[in-house]
XYZ file of C-alpha atoms in Angstrom:
537
model
C 1.773 -5.008 -6.450
C 0.037 -8.307 -6.698
C -2.804 -8.525 -4.269
C -5.663 -10.647 -3.149
C -8.597 -8.637 -1.937
C -10.941 -9.686 0.863
C -14.082 -7.758 1.719
C -15.634 -8.119 5.137
C -18.872 -6.604 6.359
C -19.008 -5.758 10.060
C -22.485 -5.214 11.411
C -23.788 -3.548 14.530
C -27.103 -4.431 16.185
C -30.085 -2.196 16.459
C -31.627 -1.506 19.828
C -34.145 -4.334 19.344
C -34.152 -7.107 21.942
C -33.847 -9.668 19.155
C -30.558 -10.244 17.408
C -30.162 -9.505 13.756
C -27.320 -10.454 11.461
C -26.488 -8.800 8.189
C -24.558 -10.223 5.285
C -23.735 -9.938 1.620
C -25.451 -12.879 -0.035
C -24.007 -14.220 -3.228
C -20.386 -13.848 -2.139
C -18.060 -16.778 -1.780
C -16.539 -16.836 1.654
C -13.079 -18.154 2.463
C -14.490 -20.729 4.868
C -15.962 -24.145 4.176
C -19.514 -23.520 5.333
C -21.286 -21.420 2.751
C -24.850 -20.625 1.802
C -26.291 -20.975 -1.656
C -28.435 -18.123 -2.816
C -30.305 -17.233 -5.958
C -30.367 -13.607 -4.899
C -28.038 -11.104 -6.527
C -28.530 -8.642 -3.659
C -25.208 -7.448 -2.308
C -26.398 -6.572 1.200
C -28.931 -8.591 3.199
C -30.218 -8.943 6.734
C -30.165 -12.251 8.581
C -31.760 -13.528 11.756
C -29.315 -15.425 13.946
C -30.278 -19.041 14.484
C -28.789 -18.994 17.979
C -31.316 -16.362 19.051
C -34.451 -18.266 18.093
C -35.943 -20.042 21.115
C -36.761 -23.695 20.578
C -40.409 -23.065 21.458
C -40.827 -20.125 19.099
C -40.534 -21.832 15.719
C -44.227 -22.021 15.036
C -44.881 -18.455 16.162
C -42.167 -17.096 13.911
C -42.907 -19.328 10.936
C -44.153 -16.327 8.994
C -40.787 -14.643 9.482
C -38.380 -17.423 8.528
C -37.999 -20.938 7.191
C -35.292 -23.528 7.706
C -33.076 -24.306 4.707
C -30.869 -27.444 4.824
C -27.425 -27.360 3.202
C -25.441 -30.201 1.550
C -23.361 -30.635 4.728
C -26.498 -30.795 6.944
C -25.962 -27.369 8.481
C -29.202 -25.463 9.015
C -29.618 -22.035 7.438
C -32.465 -19.768 8.396
C -34.273 -17.986 5.578
C -35.908 -14.633 6.386
C -37.532 -13.371 3.204
C -34.667 -13.030 0.705
C -32.042 -13.417 3.459
C -30.185 -16.417 4.880
C -28.178 -16.833 8.063
C -26.165 -19.230 10.164
C -24.747 -18.972 13.672
C -21.597 -21.060 13.276
C -19.031 -18.509 12.101
C -17.405 -15.847 14.266
C -15.014 -12.992 13.564
C -12.251 -14.933 15.300
C -12.774 -17.793 12.809
C -12.081 -15.420 9.956
C -9.024 -13.922 11.653
C -7.607 -17.387 12.357
C -8.181 -18.517 8.766
C -6.420 -15.436 7.435
C -3.538 -15.835 9.890
C -3.103 -19.497 8.988
C -3.165 -18.712 5.263
C -0.450 -16.085 5.664
C 1.716 -18.505 7.630
C 1.267 -21.261 5.034
C 2.352 -18.962 2.195
C 5.368 -17.357 3.851
C 7.950 -17.907 1.124
C 9.376 -15.745 -1.624
C 7.218 -17.164 -4.418
C 3.811 -17.756 -2.860
C 3.776 -14.611 -0.703
C 1.676 -11.693 -1.892
C -0.060 -8.651 -0.454
C -3.588 -9.171 0.892
C -5.967 -6.219 1.051
C -8.757 -6.555 3.626
C -11.690 -4.158 3.303
C -14.091 -3.809 6.253
C -17.640 -2.710 5.397
C -19.534 -1.419 8.432
C -23.309 -1.911 8.471
C -26.104 -1.490 10.989
C -28.452 -4.442 11.372
C -32.144 -3.878 10.755
C -35.007 -4.945 12.964
C -36.067 -8.590 12.530
C -39.672 -7.402 12.357
C -38.870 -5.124 9.402
C -35.766 -6.571 7.739
C -36.342 -4.701 4.477
C -36.556 -1.315 6.212
C -33.550 0.923 7.018
C -31.761 -0.031 10.219
C -32.126 2.216 13.275
C -29.073 3.895 14.748
C -27.520 1.852 17.579
C -27.466 3.439 21.023
C -24.106 4.935 21.961
C -24.007 2.683 25.046
C -24.178 -0.440 22.889
C -21.123 0.396 20.763
C -17.870 -1.445 21.589
C -15.327 -0.080 24.040
C -11.609 0.278 23.275
C -10.808 -3.347 24.135
C -13.265 -4.490 21.479
C -12.433 -2.040 18.694
C -11.839 -3.760 15.378
C -8.183 -2.746 15.437
C -7.733 -4.402 18.856
C -9.211 -7.687 17.663
C -7.191 -7.689 14.444
C -3.942 -6.699 16.170
C -4.248 -9.612 18.588
C -3.495 -12.130 15.819
C -2.434 -10.174 12.734
C -0.238 -7.288 13.929
C 2.944 -9.119 12.898
C 1.721 -9.236 9.289
C -0.006 -5.844 8.949
C 1.526 -2.836 7.195
C -0.258 -0.040 9.023
C -1.089 3.632 8.327
C 1.399 4.554 11.048
C 4.189 2.710 9.221
C 3.258 4.339 5.922
C 3.388 7.815 7.478
C 6.818 7.058 8.956
C 8.180 5.726 5.664
C 6.845 8.694 3.683
C 8.355 11.216 6.129
C 11.932 10.168 5.334
C 12.502 8.301 2.100
C 16.254 8.443 2.637
C 15.971 6.039 5.552
C 13.075 3.979 4.192
C 12.579 3.300 0.482
C 15.944 4.691 -0.637
C 17.806 2.537 1.893
C 17.024 -0.737 0.115
C 18.382 -2.186 -3.127
C 16.910 -0.616 -6.303
C 14.833 -3.697 -7.116
C 12.814 -3.141 -3.910
C 12.263 0.576 -4.365
C 8.902 1.850 -5.640
C 8.742 3.353 -9.113
C 9.414 7.076 -8.664
C 7.203 8.037 -11.613
C 4.159 6.980 -9.600
C 4.566 9.380 -6.669
C 5.449 12.987 -5.831
C 8.800 13.685 -4.169
C 9.510 16.743 -2.013
C 13.121 17.599 -1.095
C 13.623 19.525 2.143
C 16.477 21.952 2.866
C 18.356 19.205 4.720
C 18.133 17.002 1.581
C 15.630 14.652 3.201
C 13.169 13.342 0.616
C 9.496 12.997 1.541
C 6.329 12.093 -0.351
C 2.683 13.008 0.333
C 1.210 10.304 -1.890
C 3.712 7.496 -2.495
C 3.275 3.820 -1.709
C 6.054 1.263 -1.140
C 6.721 -1.555 -3.556
C 5.454 -5.052 -2.890
C 8.957 -6.387 -2.280
C 9.679 -3.571 0.201
C 6.601 -4.451 2.255
C 7.090 -8.212 2.048
C 10.862 -8.577 2.218
C 12.137 -5.468 3.994
C 9.224 -4.977 6.389
C 8.126 -8.653 6.480
C 4.448 -7.628 6.185
C 1.650 -9.097 4.067
C -1.599 -7.366 4.972
C -3.253 -3.988 4.323
C -6.522 -3.333 6.197
C -8.888 -0.501 5.331
C -12.425 0.636 5.984
C -14.744 0.232 3.009
C -18.329 1.429 3.111
C -20.044 2.484 6.337
C -23.761 2.986 6.953
C -24.732 6.492 8.146
C -26.182 4.897 11.292
C -22.677 3.757 12.287
C -21.014 7.177 12.375
C -21.019 7.119 16.175
C -18.493 4.300 16.125
C -15.022 5.619 17.046
C -13.366 5.129 13.629
C -10.321 7.385 14.331
C -9.237 5.102 17.175
C -8.674 2.345 14.584
C -6.647 4.471 12.177
C -3.316 3.367 13.597
C -4.029 -0.101 12.195
C -6.877 0.325 9.701
C -6.675 2.819 6.830
C -9.561 5.345 6.770
C -12.435 5.024 4.346
C -11.506 5.772 0.692
C -7.762 5.747 1.508
C -6.894 2.458 -0.190
C -10.176 1.987 -2.065
C -11.079 4.297 -4.930
C -14.403 3.126 -6.304
C -14.555 3.923 -10.004
C -17.916 4.573 -11.664
C -18.016 2.333 -14.728
C -20.601 1.805 -17.468
C -20.679 -1.616 -19.070
C -22.747 -3.399 -21.680
C -24.606 -6.651 -21.128
C -21.837 -8.602 -22.862
C -19.065 -7.230 -20.635
C -17.697 -4.347 -22.711
C -16.603 -1.264 -20.739
C -18.542 1.667 -22.167
C -17.388 4.402 -19.780
C -15.068 4.983 -16.844
C -11.994 3.330 -18.388
C -8.694 4.992 -17.446
C -7.193 4.268 -20.859
C -7.291 7.231 -23.206
C -5.244 6.931 -26.367
C -4.919 10.708 -26.590
C -3.653 11.206 -23.027
C -0.531 9.640 -21.530
C -0.040 11.927 -18.514
C 0.100 9.998 -15.246
C -2.102 12.391 -13.278
C -4.805 12.333 -15.942
C -5.272 8.582 -16.284
C -3.880 6.816 -13.197
C -5.700 5.738 -10.023
C -3.587 3.228 -8.156
C -6.360 1.882 -5.890
C -9.236 1.959 -8.349
C -11.763 -0.850 -8.014
C -15.330 -1.560 -9.089
C -17.917 -4.258 -8.397
C -21.415 -2.887 -9.099
C -22.516 -2.210 -12.664
C -25.961 -0.929 -13.574
C -27.609 -3.102 -16.212
C -25.071 -5.938 -16.004
C -26.393 -9.304 -14.845
C -23.984 -11.528 -12.931
C -24.304 -15.256 -13.761
C -26.051 -16.230 -10.520
C -28.280 -19.055 -11.805
C -27.068 -22.486 -12.994
C -27.969 -21.718 -16.608
C -26.521 -18.190 -16.709
C -23.768 -17.614 -19.307
C -20.390 -16.855 -17.720
C -18.719 -15.411 -20.830
C -19.956 -11.797 -20.290
C -18.401 -11.801 -16.805
C -15.103 -13.124 -18.173
C -15.153 -10.393 -20.837
C -15.889 -7.795 -18.168
C -13.031 -9.016 -15.967
C -10.465 -8.761 -18.773
C -11.750 -5.381 -19.926
C -11.783 -3.859 -16.442
C -8.216 -4.987 -15.784
C -7.100 -3.556 -19.154
C -8.725 -0.267 -18.111
C -6.640 -0.099 -14.930
C -9.516 -1.112 -12.646
C -9.463 -4.020 -10.202
C -12.648 -6.108 -10.446
C -14.197 -7.338 -7.215
C -16.507 -10.340 -7.442
C -19.219 -10.202 -4.778
C -21.673 -12.764 -6.150
C -22.095 -16.529 -6.060
C -21.490 -17.664 -9.638
C -24.072 -20.015 -11.183
C -25.510 -20.655 -7.701
C -22.465 -22.743 -6.710
C -19.880 -21.609 -4.209
C -16.184 -22.199 -4.859
C -16.004 -25.213 -2.553
C -18.784 -26.818 -4.645
C -17.520 -25.877 -8.116
C -14.350 -23.832 -8.474
C -14.265 -23.789 -12.301
C -16.007 -20.441 -12.853
C -14.021 -18.739 -10.098
C -10.779 -19.991 -11.628
C -11.889 -18.686 -15.010
C -12.487 -15.223 -13.545
C -9.068 -15.324 -11.899
C -7.362 -16.400 -15.129
C -9.085 -13.606 -17.051
C -7.670 -11.051 -14.625
C -4.119 -11.956 -15.727
C -3.165 -9.180 -18.132
C 0.317 -10.322 -19.147
C 0.677 -13.920 -20.359
C -1.712 -15.394 -22.896
C -3.482 -18.633 -22.013
C -1.027 -21.547 -21.870
C 1.990 -19.277 -21.474
C 4.800 -19.162 -20.599
C 5.729 -22.339 -22.419
C 9.103 -23.951 -21.862
C 9.704 -24.915 -25.494
C 8.559 -24.296 -29.031
C 6.671 -27.569 -28.997
C 9.233 -29.261 -31.185
C 11.464 -32.153 -30.154
C 12.909 -31.401 -26.700
C 16.366 -32.215 -28.052
C 16.114 -29.280 -30.462
C 18.865 -26.810 -29.554
C 16.537 -23.889 -30.236
C 14.401 -24.842 -27.221
C 17.202 -23.791 -24.878
C 16.708 -20.211 -26.159
C 12.904 -20.320 -26.036
C 12.937 -18.009 -23.011
C 12.034 -14.452 -24.074
C 8.661 -12.685 -23.818
C 6.894 -11.181 -26.792
C 3.711 -9.089 -27.075
C 1.746 -10.768 -29.843
C -0.595 -8.605 -32.005
C -2.819 -11.642 -32.621
C -3.380 -12.233 -28.875
C -4.953 -8.863 -28.023
C -1.780 -7.577 -26.409
C -1.042 -10.672 -24.328
C 2.440 -12.161 -24.209
C 3.898 -15.427 -25.422
C 7.353 -17.012 -25.340
C 9.601 -17.131 -28.369
C 13.139 -17.997 -29.400
C 15.412 -15.202 -28.133
C 17.473 -15.355 -31.336
C 14.453 -14.602 -33.519
C 14.000 -11.044 -34.775
C 11.084 -8.884 -33.612
C 10.472 -5.222 -32.894
C 11.285 -3.812 -29.425
C 8.983 -2.103 -26.888
C 10.558 1.231 -25.873
C 9.388 3.379 -22.940
C 9.732 7.116 -23.652
C 11.490 9.271 -21.030
C 10.631 6.836 -18.214
C 6.952 7.765 -18.538
C 4.677 4.851 -17.580
C 2.133 5.317 -20.370
C 4.219 6.610 -23.259
C 5.622 3.944 -25.599
C 7.327 3.670 -28.959
C 8.005 0.679 -31.176
C 11.497 0.315 -32.651
C 11.873 1.033 -36.335
C 13.398 -2.354 -37.115
C 13.290 -5.950 -35.887
C 16.160 -7.351 -33.816
C 17.037 -10.283 -31.575
C 16.238 -10.009 -27.880
C 19.857 -9.322 -26.939
C 19.944 -6.370 -29.365
C 16.573 -4.902 -28.359
C 18.040 -2.297 -25.990
C 20.095 -0.811 -28.822
C 17.078 -0.661 -31.120
C 15.262 1.986 -29.045
C 15.650 5.607 -30.125
C 17.216 8.423 -28.093
C 15.294 9.284 -24.906
C 13.633 5.876 -24.795
C 14.621 2.557 -23.245
C 13.813 -1.107 -23.810
C 11.217 -1.941 -21.135
C 8.321 -4.124 -20.018
C 4.838 -3.035 -18.847
C 4.545 -3.168 -15.049
C 0.776 -2.762 -14.788
C -2.250 -3.729 -16.834
C -2.817 -0.100 -17.849
C 0.790 0.245 -19.010
C 0.274 -2.903 -21.073
C -2.851 -1.395 -22.648
C -0.919 1.712 -23.668
C 1.851 -0.417 -25.195
C -0.751 -2.431 -27.075
C -2.190 0.855 -28.347
C 1.239 1.911 -29.609
C 1.581 -1.472 -31.292
C -1.852 -1.121 -32.907
C -0.765 2.224 -34.358
C 1.874 0.354 -36.392
C -0.114 -1.364 -39.171
C 3.035 -3.058 -40.463
C 3.071 -5.028 -37.183
C -0.504 -5.016 -35.887
C -1.998 -6.259 -39.156
C 0.617 -8.949 -39.601
C 0.331 -12.613 -38.731
C 1.741 -14.388 -35.693
C 5.274 -14.161 -37.107
C 5.440 -10.535 -35.936
C 5.344 -8.993 -32.488
C 7.211 -6.831 -29.985
C 9.900 -7.924 -27.540
C 9.282 -6.865 -23.925
C 12.112 -6.805 -21.397
C 11.217 -10.066 -19.671
C 13.138 -13.339 -19.920
C 14.188 -16.574 -18.234
C 17.607 -16.893 -19.829
C 19.410 -17.372 -16.508
C 17.204 -20.154 -15.101
C 14.402 -21.829 -16.997
C 10.913 -20.711 -15.807
C 12.384 -18.012 -13.535
C 11.077 -14.948 -15.362
C 12.752 -11.672 -14.506
C 12.803 -8.096 -15.793
C 16.041 -7.158 -17.536
C 18.346 -7.835 -20.448
C 20.143 -11.049 -21.366
C 22.561 -10.812 -18.426
C 20.071 -10.454 -15.558
C 20.097 -13.279 -12.998
C 17.287 -15.079 -11.183
C 16.906 -13.640 -7.640
C 14.742 -16.387 -6.191
C 16.714 -19.617 -5.891
C 20.262 -20.746 -6.488
C 18.951 -24.256 -7.060
C 17.690 -24.356 -10.637
C 15.741 -27.570 -9.984
C 13.682 -25.766 -7.347
C 12.909 -22.883 -9.675
C 11.691 -25.253 -12.378
C 8.860 -26.325 -10.125
C 7.536 -22.766 -9.988
C 6.122 -20.284 -12.477
C 6.730 -16.642 -11.650
C 3.873 -14.414 -12.782
C 4.422 -10.767 -13.588
C 3.857 -8.657 -10.444
C 1.293 -5.923 -10.903
C 1.069 -2.470 -9.380
C -2.093 -0.714 -8.223
C -3.806 -3.714 -6.667
C -4.689 -5.509 -9.887
C -6.330 -8.615 -8.521
C -4.807 -11.810 -9.866
C -6.063 -14.112 -7.152
C -9.752 -13.333 -6.749
C -11.036 -14.011 -3.234
C -14.528 -12.917 -2.293
C -16.264 -11.767 0.823
C -16.873 -13.136 4.269
C -19.586 -11.258 6.112
C -19.271 -10.708 9.834
C -21.585 -9.563 12.574
C -20.988 -7.336 15.556
C -23.684 -7.662 18.153
C -24.271 -6.631 21.735
C -24.810 -9.182 24.474
C -27.503 -7.073 26.089
C -29.754 -7.921 23.169
C -29.570 -11.661 23.886
C -32.669 -11.806 26.038
C -34.149 -14.860 24.369
C -31.022 -16.735 23.346
C -28.405 -19.001 24.781
C -25.269 -16.888 25.074
C -21.658 -17.845 24.751
C -18.941 -16.419 26.937
C -17.712 -12.996 25.737
C -15.497 -10.182 26.891
C -16.812 -6.685 27.497
C -20.336 -7.652 26.467
C -19.444 -7.950 22.772
C -19.588 -10.992 20.543
C -18.356 -10.863 16.953
C -19.977 -13.501 14.759
C -20.166 -14.051 11.051
C -22.208 -15.713 8.374
C -21.055 -17.036 5.014
C -22.110 -14.693 2.293
């Protein structure tokens, strides 16, 4: 499925009478107000500006300094940490809700994965020291659990653990009840058939179209990391809405070189094509020992772009949790766009084109609507004339990672007949599948060592409606719009499975703090003694 991943850090106060905020500096938040930072630290502690008495500035000068921002908002610097008091948890929820509503159509809609990282805030007197464990009495009650706050505005869009359990318990009435195009790929999950012929699965996940179209949901929420000090929080009470820790996040240990080459931890193994041996549908990674993110204005971005492409090819979703070149996305979006583009594993740059580049009156341009894996583009795809002759990509025995290349070259319409017995003309559905097909292509020197006139057809075309790219043979129709003029204004990207991040969104850090600690601050009205605030990371 195609997803955008958001990471959010939720922080609980210590028992100190002074408020402390914690954040992940270097991340680009999804809100307008953001802090610049030269620090590459992924977790920092911040003093809340709203808790600093107006007469205490001089006495606390040794603890913090005031940092102005381009939009005249004051940030408070405490050692390596920055903070602001203008963003609350409800701001983030409203932004996310509004975004979902603005993208509620069949083309722009995609699954959003929200990961909540739970941290304890350290003492303002010792911000670099481990945080103390919050008192049990200061933890939120049921009305202020994270699930309660999220459900208030996002329940209509959230696909919950409860719904997943229900769907898995009876596939006959859930996934099997919809049209085949909305059913998940059976090769990616285990099926158990009971005596009453009811199919169940212990590990399957629905397809993106099932969640979005059949269930009308857009959001998956899960717990990410949690500090040991926060174990007293009642996590199980949230599990009806929020997936438990490590349920939809599988952090993969990866070794990389300084120039962005994956040196260990890649799921691709040319000698192994078994699904259980190489697949991890929720694998992600963001921290790499020895790799320097481009956090300063003069830092080279190319190693990060290499790393993004290589991680995706390895079946791992990259998560960016740093401010690139010391400029947030609202200041300079170029580098963030480049990272997003490099996470696209299917089309080569500039593709899919709508013509060969010749005169638009050329009749051949009307057939320039079939996708080809090009050996000169490192396994990426380009568009070519469907009547041209190329080899065909053939999936063996419906196995995701086992591919063959046809023995001869054919036109696109004849590609299905070119595959040998026990194999079918197909298209990669994930980045890792694409890597295995590229490996099979590389094993054919008569193709891989050829020039751009050679390549491999993949089962992807826009023959029915120009720019509406669909999986299938020459007779498949566009499912999105009956109005061809509307479709021409859109480009349909290949959907990906296993949370390969195409749209890269980074973190917003939030704070959970207890009102009883506001002894020296002006307080705002809250419910149940709890106030959820956030700072841009």
